Amino acid sequence: DSGVTQTPKHLITATGQRVTLRCSPRSGDLSVYWYQQSLDQGLQFLIQYYNGEERAKGNILERFSAQQFPDLHSELNLSSLELGDSALYFCASGSPNSPLHFGNGTRLTVT
Amino acid sequence: GQNIDQPTEMTATEGAIVQINCTYQTSGFNGLFWYQQHAGEAPTFLSYNVLDGLEEKGRFSSFLSRSKGYSYLLLKELQMKDSASYLCAVRHAGNMLTFGGGTRLMVKP
């Protein structure tokens, strides 16, 4: 158990809809990272937060947004969903000079 | 930009040794990580190199040469359960972690 909690585990929704993915980092970790992994693809970095502030942005679509709350949990919002958004979405947390630890992911299926 | 290359697939025999290579070009460097990922599961941390040289951890070892932008992961005494994807990742500017595409390792009896 990595200590990073993601909910829900699975999400099935229709095109055009909006969903929210939730992540609670490991105790003591201030940074939260979001990654997208499409089928048989590598991990694509979306966005990073540190102690409530956005730190870095990857190839995140304008339809996607995220935030980190004062209790350090984070949410990733995906809107106007398209079939191509179907993927595994991973959250990871970490501290400086330590490895990232990943949650079990949310599998999103857009139909 | 960031560029991390590793072979797409490798096959090895149970009990053997396999070496998975990773080359990188990144803006800034603050460590190289190896993760293991079974299909549909979360990546799990294997090893971390920030200085040149070899880090050994049981059946797994990882090597880094910063001047060459090169790392490898060595797996000894391969077991069937080692069949998985192995991800090379570089921590660079802003504490970001960029992943390579992963190497799918198949261990055969």
PDB file of C-alpha atoms in Angstrom, chain B:
ATOM      1  CA  GLY B   1      12.131  19.571 -24.028  1.00  0.00           C
ATOM      2  CA  GLN B   2      12.567  16.267 -22.296  1.00  0.00           C
ATOM      3  CA  ASN B   3      13.500  13.095 -24.139  1.00  0.00           C
ATOM      4  CA  ILE B   4      13.717   9.704 -22.468  1.00  0.00           C
ATOM      5  CA  ASP B   5      14.285   6.578 -24.560  1.00  0.00           C
ATOM      6  CA  GLN B   6      14.072   2.934 -23.618  1.00  0.00           C
ATOM      7  CA  PRO B   7      13.379  -0.210 -25.655  1.00  0.00           C
ATOM      8  CA  THR B   8       9.720  -1.004 -26.168  1.00  0.00           C
ATOM      9  CA  GLU B   9       9.895  -4.733 -25.488  1.00  0.00           C
ATOM     10  CA  MET B  10      12.353  -7.333 -24.235  1.00  0.00           C
ATOM     11  CA  THR B  11      12.152 -11.069 -23.694  1.00  0.00           C
ATOM     12  CA  ALA B  12      14.256 -13.115 -21.299  1.00  0.00           C
ATOM     13  CA  THR B  13      14.328 -16.578 -19.772  1.00  0.00           C
ATOM     14  CA  GLU B  14      13.458 -17.472 -16.207  1.00  0.00           C
ATOM     15  CA  GLY B  15      16.604 -17.565 -14.063  1.00  0.00           C
ATOM     16  CA  ALA B  16      18.588 -15.374 -16.454  1.00  0.00           C
ATOM     17  CA  ILE B  17      19.847 -11.784 -16.186  1.00  0.00           C
ATOM     18  CA  VAL B  18      18.400  -8.920 -18.208  1.00  0.00           C
ATOM     19  CA  GLN B  19      19.564  -5.328 -18.633  1.00  0.00           C
ATOM     20  CA  ILE B  20      17.099  -2.595 -19.570  1.00  0.00           C
ATOM     21  CA  ASN B  21      18.717   0.568 -20.897  1.00  0.00           C
ATOM     22  CA  CYS B  22      17.505   4.138 -20.669  1.00  0.00           C
ATOM     23  CA  THR B  23      18.974   7.256 -22.279  1.00  0.00           C
ATOM     24  CA  TYR B  24      17.803  10.738 -21.486  1.00  0.00           C
ATOM     25  CA  GLN B  25      18.134  14.377 -22.457  1.00  0.00           C
ATOM     26  CA  THR B  26      16.438  16.734 -20.035  1.00  0.00           C
ATOM     27  CA  SER B  27      16.640  20.340 -18.946  1.00  0.00           C
ATOM     28  CA  GLY B  28      18.182  19.933 -15.535  1.00  0.00           C
ATOM     29  CA  PHE B  29      18.742  16.666 -13.735  1.00  0.00           C
ATOM     30  CA  ASN B  30      17.918  15.789 -10.176  1.00  0.00           C
ATOM     31  CA  GLY B  31      17.807  12.029 -10.140  1.00  0.00           C
ATOM     32  CA  LEU B  32      16.723   9.014 -12.148  1.00  0.00           C
ATOM     33  CA  PHE B  33      14.093   6.546 -11.003  1.00  0.00           C
ATOM     34  CA  TRP B  34      13.042   3.092 -12.086  1.00  0.00           C
ATOM     35  CA  TYR B  35       9.516   1.862 -11.535  1.00  0.00           C
ATOM     36  CA  GLN B  36       7.841  -1.475 -12.175  1.00  0.00           C
ATOM     37  CA  GLN B  37       4.288  -1.546 -13.463  1.00  0.00           C
ATOM     38  CA  HIS B  38       2.096  -4.600 -13.954  1.00  0.00           C
ATOM     39  CA  ALA B  39      -0.692  -4.163 -16.472  1.00  0.00           C
ATOM     40  CA  GLY B  40      -3.538  -2.050 -15.110  1.00  0.00           C
ATOM     41  CA  GLU B  41      -1.801  -1.460 -11.806  1.00  0.00           C
ATOM     42  CA  ALA B  42       0.035   1.431 -10.190  1.00  0.00           C
ATOM     43  CA  PRO B  43       3.756   1.920 -10.827  1.00  0.00           C
ATOM     44  CA  THR B  44       5.845   0.810  -7.859  1.00  0.00           C
ATOM     45  CA  PHE B  45       9.220   2.314  -6.994  1.00  0.00           C
ATOM     46  CA  LEU B  46      12.276   0.134  -7.606  1.00  0.00           C
ATOM     47  CA  SER B  47      15.389   2.289  -7.433  1.00  0.00           C
ATOM     48  CA  TYR B  48      16.812   5.791  -7.425  1.00  0.00           C
ATOM     49  CA  ASN B  49      20.164   7.114  -8.679  1.00  0.00           C
ATOM     50  CA  VAL B  50      21.321  10.686  -8.281  1.00  0.00           C
ATOM     51  CA  LEU B  51      25.096  10.119  -8.388  1.00  0.00           C
ATOM     52  CA  ASP B  52      27.075   8.126 -10.929  1.00  0.00           C
ATOM     53  CA  GLY B  53      27.520   4.469 -10.185  1.00  0.00           C
ATOM     54  CA  LEU B  54      25.691   1.315  -9.265  1.00  0.00           C
ATOM     55  CA  GLU B  55      22.929   0.969  -6.670  1.00  0.00           C
ATOM     56  CA  GLU B  56      22.113  -2.594  -5.656  1.00  0.00           C
ATOM     57  CA  LYS B  57      18.912  -3.754  -4.046  1.00  0.00           C
ATOM     58  CA  GLY B  58      18.523  -7.513  -3.867  1.00  0.00           C
ATOM     59  CA  ARG B  59      17.923  -8.926  -7.345  1.00  0.00           C
ATOM     60  CA  PHE B  60      17.675  -5.432  -8.815  1.00  0.00           C
ATOM     61  CA  SER B  61      20.523  -3.028  -9.562  1.00  0.00           C
ATOM     62  CA  SER B  62      20.515   0.329 -11.290  1.00  0.00           C
ATOM     63  CA  PHE B  63      23.403   2.217 -12.853  1.00  0.00           C
ATOM     64  CA  LEU B  64      23.743   5.865 -13.779  1.00  0.00           C
ATOM     65  CA  SER B  65      26.199   7.840 -15.902  1.00  0.00           C
ATOM     66  CA  ARG B  66      25.228  11.501 -15.851  1.00  0.00           C
ATOM     67  CA  SER B  67      27.866  12.533 -18.387  1.00  0.00           C
ATOM     68  CA  LYS B  68      26.444  10.053 -20.889  1.00  0.00           C
ATOM     69  CA  GLY B  69      22.791  10.606 -20.010  1.00  0.00           C
ATOM     70  CA  TYR B  70      22.494   6.866 -19.524  1.00  0.00           C
ATOM     71  CA  SER B  71      21.083   4.440 -17.014  1.00  0.00           C
ATOM     72  CA  TYR B  72      20.304   0.758 -16.888  1.00  0.00           C
ATOM     73  CA  LEU B  73      18.259  -1.523 -14.695  1.00  0.00           C
ATOM     74  CA  LEU B  74      19.684  -4.995 -14.135  1.00  0.00           C
ATOM     75  CA  LEU B  75      17.406  -7.806 -13.051  1.00  0.00           C
ATOM     76  CA  LYS B  76      19.043 -11.031 -11.867  1.00  0.00           C
ATOM     77  CA  GLU B  77      17.616 -14.510 -11.308  1.00  0.00           C
ATOM     78  CA  LEU B  78      14.542 -13.632 -13.303  1.00  0.00           C
ATOM     79  CA  GLN B  79      11.224 -14.941 -12.081  1.00  0.00           C
ATOM     80  CA  MET B  80       7.953 -15.231 -13.975  1.00  0.00           C
ATOM     81  CA  LYS B  81       6.474 -12.533 -11.737  1.00  0.00           C
ATOM     82  CA  ASP B  82       9.067 -10.075 -13.101  1.00  0.00           C
ATOM     83  CA  SER B  83       7.048  -9.936 -16.338  1.00  0.00           C
ATOM     84  CA  ALA B  84       5.916  -6.313 -16.287  1.00  0.00           C
ATOM     85  CA  SER B  85       6.694  -2.899 -17.733  1.00  0.00           C
ATOM     86  CA  TYR B  86       9.744  -1.093 -16.404  1.00  0.00           C
ATOM     87  CA  LEU B  87       9.607   2.682 -16.466  1.00  0.00           C
ATOM     88  CA  CYS B  88      12.601   4.982 -16.475  1.00  0.00           C
ATOM     89  CA  ALA B  89      11.868   8.466 -15.128  1.00  0.00           C
ATOM     90  CA  VAL B  90      13.987  11.573 -14.723  1.00  0.00           C
ATOM     91  CA  ARG B  91      13.417  14.237 -12.091  1.00  0.00           C
ATOM     92  CA  HIS B  92      14.321  17.610 -13.510  1.00  0.00           C
ATOM     93  CA  ALA B  93      13.590  21.309 -13.139  1.00  0.00           C
ATOM     94  CA  GLY B  94      10.788  22.114 -10.696  1.00  0.00           C
ATOM     95  CA  ASN B  95      10.859  18.646  -9.148  1.00  0.00           C
ATOM     96  CA  MET B  96       8.990  17.323 -12.166  1.00  0.00           C
ATOM     97  CA  LEU B  97       9.211  13.636 -13.023  1.00  0.00           C
ATOM     98  CA  THR B  98       9.091  12.747 -16.715  1.00  0.00           C
ATOM     99  CA  PHE B  99       8.681   9.118 -17.734  1.00  0.00           C
ATOM    100  CA  GLY B 100       9.947   7.204 -20.699  1.00  0.00           C
ATOM    101  CA  GLY B 101       7.521   5.048 -22.628  1.00  0.00           C
ATOM    102  CA  GLY B 102       8.374   1.964 -20.616  1.00  0.00           C
ATOM    103  CA  THR B 103       9.922  -1.402 -21.522  1.00  0.00           C
ATOM    104  CA  ARG B 104       7.607  -4.393 -21.522  1.00  0.00           C
ATOM    105  CA  LEU B 105       9.570  -7.383 -20.236  1.00  0.00           C
ATOM    106  CA  MET B 106       8.318 -10.890 -20.895  1.00  0.00           C
ATOM    107  CA  VAL B 107       9.910 -13.669 -18.878  1.00  0.00           C
ATOM    108  CA  LYS B 108       9.571 -17.111 -20.440  1.00  0.00           C
ATOM    109  CA  PRO B 109      10.036 -20.489 -18.766  1.00  0.00           C
TER     110      PRO B 109
END
